[in-house]
């Protein structure tokens, strides 16, 4: 029974940023598309509401010293977070991909991480290389199966990461800092946007636009 004006009135009640408003609209549109597909209603009242225009958010990355400090405080204060954090820094997986990753999806013999299609943002399976330094960090907590991330929701994971960043003196925490850092450093090292795109599950165009020369 939700009408378009109900959604518009709800959005007007809060002083959200344009990005937050857009995120809520995208979520509502997805939910209501599901309802239409199931025959629960005939239309999607969120589909016709205009999305806010967003300015490009500048990409910021961690310095080598910041990454070192983050690993150091994680090892000291929240060692349970270390595998997930190391994979974020040295393999560039998305937060949602790290959160759903299982130890069984790490192949130490062939040095790969399998990101299954059902767990990927793009819904496409990919294999990500496991570098020597990532192996060293993972060996501290290596298991054969079970979740890589500590128990809890993805928001709990984000909150623990934020607390570690504060301890490491990284404030404010750059948006998507670990994945952006990986992309920038990997591209700078390999000079190969196609390989970087393959590792990150992006297109070469996105890699060049966001990560070149950072």
CSV table of C-alpha atoms in Angstrom, one decimal:
chain,number,residue,atom,x,y,z
A,1,UNK,CA,0.0,0.0,0.0
A,2,UNK,CA,3.1,2.3,0.0
A,3,UNK,CA,2.6,5.3,-2.4
A,4,UNK,CA,5.2,7.5,-4.0
A,5,UNK,CA,4.2,10.4,-1.8
A,6,UNK,CA,4.8,8.2,1.3
A,7,UNK,CA,8.4,7.6,0.2
A,8,UNK,CA,9.0,11.3,-0.7
A,9,UNK,CA,7.6,12.4,2.6
A,10,UNK,CA,9.8,10.0,4.5
A,11,UNK,CA,12.9,11.2,2.6
A,12,UNK,CA,12.0,14.8,3.4
A,13,UNK,CA,11.9,14.1,7.1
A,14,UNK,CA,15.6,13.7,7.5
A,15,UNK,CA,18.6,15.8,6.6
A,16,UNK,CA,20.5,13.0,4.9
A,17,UNK,CA,23.4,13.6,2.6
A,18,UNK,CA,22.7,13.1,-1.2
A,19,UNK,CA,24.6,9.8,-1.1
A,20,UNK,CA,22.6,8.5,1.8
A,21,UNK,CA,19.3,9.5,0.1
A,22,UNK,CA,20.4,7.7,-3.1
A,23,UNK,CA,21.4,4.6,-1.2
A,24,UNK,CA,18.0,4.4,0.5
A,25,UNK,CA,16.2,4.9,-2.8
A,26,UNK,CA,18.2,2.1,-4.4
A,27,UNK,CA,17.4,-0.2,-1.6
A,28,UNK,CA,13.7,0.7,-1.6
A,29,UNK,CA,13.6,0.2,-5.4
A,30,UNK,CA,15.1,-3.2,-5.1
A,31,UNK,CA,12.7,-4.3,-2.4
A,32,UNK,CA,9.7,-3.0,-4.3
A,33,UNK,CA,10.9,-4.6,-7.5
A,34,UNK,CA,10.9,-7.9,-5.6
A,35,UNK,CA,7.3,-7.2,-4.5
A,36,UNK,CA,6.2,-6.5,-8.1
A,37,UNK,CA,8.0,-9.7,-9.3
A,38,UNK,CA,6.1,-11.7,-6.6
A,39,UNK,CA,2.8,-10.2,-7.6
A,40,UNK,CA,2.4,-8.5,-4.2
A,41,UNK,CA,1.7,-5.2,-6.0
A,42,UNK,CA,1.4,-3.9,-9.6
A,43,UNK,CA,3.9,-1.0,-9.6
A,44,UNK,CA,7.1,0.3,-8.0
A,45,UNK,CA,6.5,3.7,-6.5
A,46,UNK,CA,10.2,4.3,-5.8
A,47,UNK,CA,11.2,3.8,-9.4
A,48,UNK,CA,10.1,7.2,-10.6
A,49,UNK,CA,11.7,9.2,-7.8
A,50,UNK,CA,14.8,11.1,-9.0
A,51,UNK,CA,18.1,10.2,-7.6
A,52,UNK,CA,20.4,12.9,-6.2
A,53,UNK,CA,23.3,13.8,-8.4
A,54,UNK,CA,26.6,13.0,-6.6
A,55,UNK,CA,29.9,14.6,-7.0
A,56,UNK,CA,32.8,12.2,-7.6
A,57,UNK,CA,34.3,11.4,-4.2
A,58,UNK,CA,38.1,11.8,-4.3
A,59,UNK,CA,40.0,8.5,-3.9
A,60,UNK,CA,42.3,8.5,-0.9
A,61,UNK,CA,44.7,5.8,0.0
A,62,UNK,CA,46.8,4.8,3.1
A,63,UNK,CA,50.5,5.5,3.2
A,64,UNK,CA,52.8,2.6,3.7
A,65,UNK,CA,53.4,3.8,7.3
A,66,UNK,CA,49.7,4.0,8.0
A,67,UNK,CA,49.2,0.5,6.7
A,68,UNK,CA,52.1,-0.7,8.9
A,69,UNK,CA,50.6,1.1,11.9
A,70,UNK,CA,47.1,-0.5,11.2
A,71,UNK,CA,48.6,-4.0,11.1
A,72,UNK,CA,50.6,-3.3,14.2
A,73,UNK,CA,47.7,-2.2,16.4
A,74,UNK,CA,45.4,-5.0,15.0
A,75,UNK,CA,48.0,-7.6,16.0
A,76,UNK,CA,48.2,-6.0,19.5
A,77,UNK,CA,44.6,-5.1,20.3
A,78,UNK,CA,42.3,-7.1,18.1
A,79,UNK,CA,44.2,-10.1,16.6
A,80,UNK,CA,40.9,-11.8,15.6
A,81,UNK,CA,40.5,-9.1,12.9
A,82,UNK,CA,44.0,-9.6,11.4
A,83,UNK,CA,43.1,-12.1,8.6
A,84,UNK,CA,40.3,-10.0,7.3
A,85,UNK,CA,42.3,-6.8,7.5
A,86,UNK,CA,45.3,-8.4,5.7
A,87,UNK,CA,43.1,-9.7,2.9
A,88,UNK,CA,41.6,-6.2,2.5
A,89,UNK,CA,45.0,-4.6,2.3
A,90,UNK,CA,46.9,-7.1,0.2
A,91,UNK,CA,44.2,-8.7,-1.9
A,92,UNK,CA,41.9,-5.8,-2.4
A,93,UNK,CA,38.6,-7.7,-1.8
A,94,UNK,CA,35.5,-5.6,-1.2
A,95,UNK,CA,34.3,-5.4,2.4
A,96,UNK,CA,31.2,-7.6,1.6
A,97,UNK,CA,33.5,-10.1,-0.1
A,98,UNK,CA,35.9,-10.3,2.9
A,99,UNK,CA,32.9,-10.6,5.3
A,100,UNK,CA,31.5,-13.7,3.5
A,101,UNK,CA,34.9,-15.3,2.8
A,102,UNK,CA,35.6,-18.8,4.2
A,103,UNK,CA,39.1,-20.2,4.9
A,104,UNK,CA,38.2,-23.1,2.6
A,105,UNK,CA,38.2,-20.6,-0.3
A,106,UNK,CA,41.9,-19.9,0.1
A,107,UNK,CA,44.1,-22.2,-2.0
A,108,UNK,CA,47.6,-22.1,-0.5
A,109,UNK,CA,49.0,-24.5,-3.1
A,110,UNK,CA,48.1,-22.3,-6.0
A,111,UNK,CA,48.2,-19.1,-4.0
A,112,UNK,CA,44.7,-17.9,-4.9
A,113,UNK,CA,41.5,-16.7,-3.2
A,114,UNK,CA,38.3,-17.8,-4.8
A,115,UNK,CA,35.6,-15.1,-4.8
A,116,UNK,CA,32.5,-17.0,-5.7
A,117,UNK,CA,29.9,-15.4,-8.0
A,118,UNK,CA,27.2,-15.4,-5.3
A,119,UNK,CA,29.5,-13.4,-3.0
A,120,UNK,CA,30.8,-10.9,-5.6
A,121,UNK,CA,29.2,-7.5,-6.2
A,122,UNK,CA,29.4,-8.2,-9.9
A,123,UNK,CA,28.0,-11.8,-9.5
A,124,UNK,CA,31.0,-13.1,-11.4
A,125,UNK,CA,33.5,-15.6,-10.0
A,126,UNK,CA,37.1,-14.5,-9.9
A,127,UNK,CA,40.4,-15.8,-8.6
A,128,UNK,CA,42.6,-13.3,-6.7
A,129,UNK,CA,46.3,-13.8,-6.2
A,130,UNK,CA,47.7,-14.4,-2.7
A,131,UNK,CA,51.0,-12.5,-2.4
A,132,UNK,CA,54.0,-13.6,-0.3
A,133,UNK,CA,53.3,-10.9,2.4
A,134,UNK,CA,49.7,-11.9,2.6
A,135,UNK,CA,50.7,-15.5,3.2
A,136,UNK,CA,52.9,-14.4,6.1
A,137,UNK,CA,50.0,-12.6,7.8
A,138,UNK,CA,47.5,-15.4,7.2
A,139,UNK,CA,49.8,-18.0,8.5
A,140,UNK,CA,49.5,-16.5,11.9
A,141,UNK,CA,45.8,-17.7,12.1
A,142,UNK,CA,45.6,-20.2,9.3
A,143,UNK,CA,42.6,-22.6,9.3
A,144,UNK,CA,41.1,-25.1,6.9
A,145,UNK,CA,37.5,-23.9,7.1
A,146,UNK,CA,35.3,-21.4,8.8
A,147,UNK,CA,34.6,-17.7,8.4
A,148,UNK,CA,37.6,-15.4,7.8
A,149,UNK,CA,35.9,-12.5,9.6
A,150,UNK,CA,35.1,-12.5,13.3
A,151,UNK,CA,31.5,-13.3,14.4
A,152,UNK,CA,28.9,-10.6,14.0
A,153,UNK,CA,27.3,-8.5,11.3
A,154,UNK,CA,29.2,-6.6,8.6
A,155,UNK,CA,28.5,-3.4,10.6
A,156,UNK,CA,30.3,-4.8,13.6
A,157,UNK,CA,33.2,-5.6,11.4
A,158,UNK,CA,33.2,-2.0,10.2
A,159,UNK,CA,33.0,-0.7,13.7
A,160,UNK,CA,36.0,-2.7,14.9
A,161,UNK,CA,38.0,-1.6,11.9
A,162,UNK,CA,37.1,2.0,12.7
A,163,UNK,CA,38.3,1.5,16.3
A,164,UNK,CA,41.6,0.1,15.1
A,165,UNK,CA,42.0,3.0,12.6
A,166,UNK,CA,41.6,5.5,15.5
A,167,UNK,CA,44.3,3.6,17.5
A,168,UNK,CA,46.6,3.7,14.5
A,169,UNK,CA,46.1,7.5,14.2
A,170,UNK,CA,44.3,7.2,10.9
A,171,UNK,CA,41.6,9.8,11.2
A,172,UNK,CA,39.5,10.4,9.3
A,173,UNK,CA,39.5,7.0,7.8
A,174,UNK,CA,39.4,7.3,4.0
A,175,UNK,CA,36.4,5.8,2.3
A,176,UNK,CA,37.1,2.2,1.2
A,177,UNK,CA,40.7,2.8,2.2
A,178,UNK,CA,42.1,-0.8,2.0
A,179,UNK,CA,40.6,-1.7,-1.4
A,180,UNK,CA,41.6,1.7,-2.8
A,181,UNK,CA,45.1,1.4,-1.4
A,182,UNK,CA,45.5,-2.1,-2.9
A,183,UNK,CA,44.3,-0.9,-6.3
A,184,UNK,CA,46.7,2.0,-6.4
A,185,UNK,CA,49.8,0.2,-5.2
A,186,UNK,CA,49.1,-2.9,-7.3
A,187,UNK,CA,48.7,-0.7,-10.5
A,188,UNK,CA,51.7,1.3,-9.6
A,189,UNK,CA,53.8,-1.9,-9.2
A,190,UNK,CA,52.6,-3.8,-12.2
A,191,UNK,CA,51.7,-0.9,-14.6
A,192,UNK,CA,49.0,-3.2,-15.9
A,193,UNK,CA,45.4,-2.0,-15.7
A,194,UNK,CA,44.0,-5.2,-17.1
A,195,UNK,CA,45.7,-7.4,-14.5
A,196,UNK,CA,44.6,-5.0,-11.8
A,197,UNK,CA,41.1,-5.0,-13.1
A,198,UNK,CA,41.1,-8.8,-13.1
A,199,UNK,CA,42.3,-9.0,-9.5
A,200,UNK,CA,39.8,-6.4,-8.3
A,201,UNK,CA,36.7,-7.5,-10.3
A,202,UNK,CA,36.5,-4.1,-12.1
A,203,UNK,CA,36.9,-2.9,-15.6
A,204,UNK,CA,40.3,-1.4,-16.9
A,205,UNK,CA,38.5,1.9,-17.4
A,206,UNK,CA,37.5,2.1,-13.7
A,207,UNK,CA,41.1,1.2,-12.7
A,208,UNK,CA,42.6,4.0,-14.8
A,209,UNK,CA,40.0,6.5,-13.7
A,210,UNK,CA,40.4,5.9,-10.0
A,211,UNK,CA,43.8,4.5,-9.2
A,212,UNK,CA,46.4,5.7,-11.7
A,213,UNK,CA,49.2,7.7,-10.2
A,214,UNK,CA,47.7,7.9,-6.7
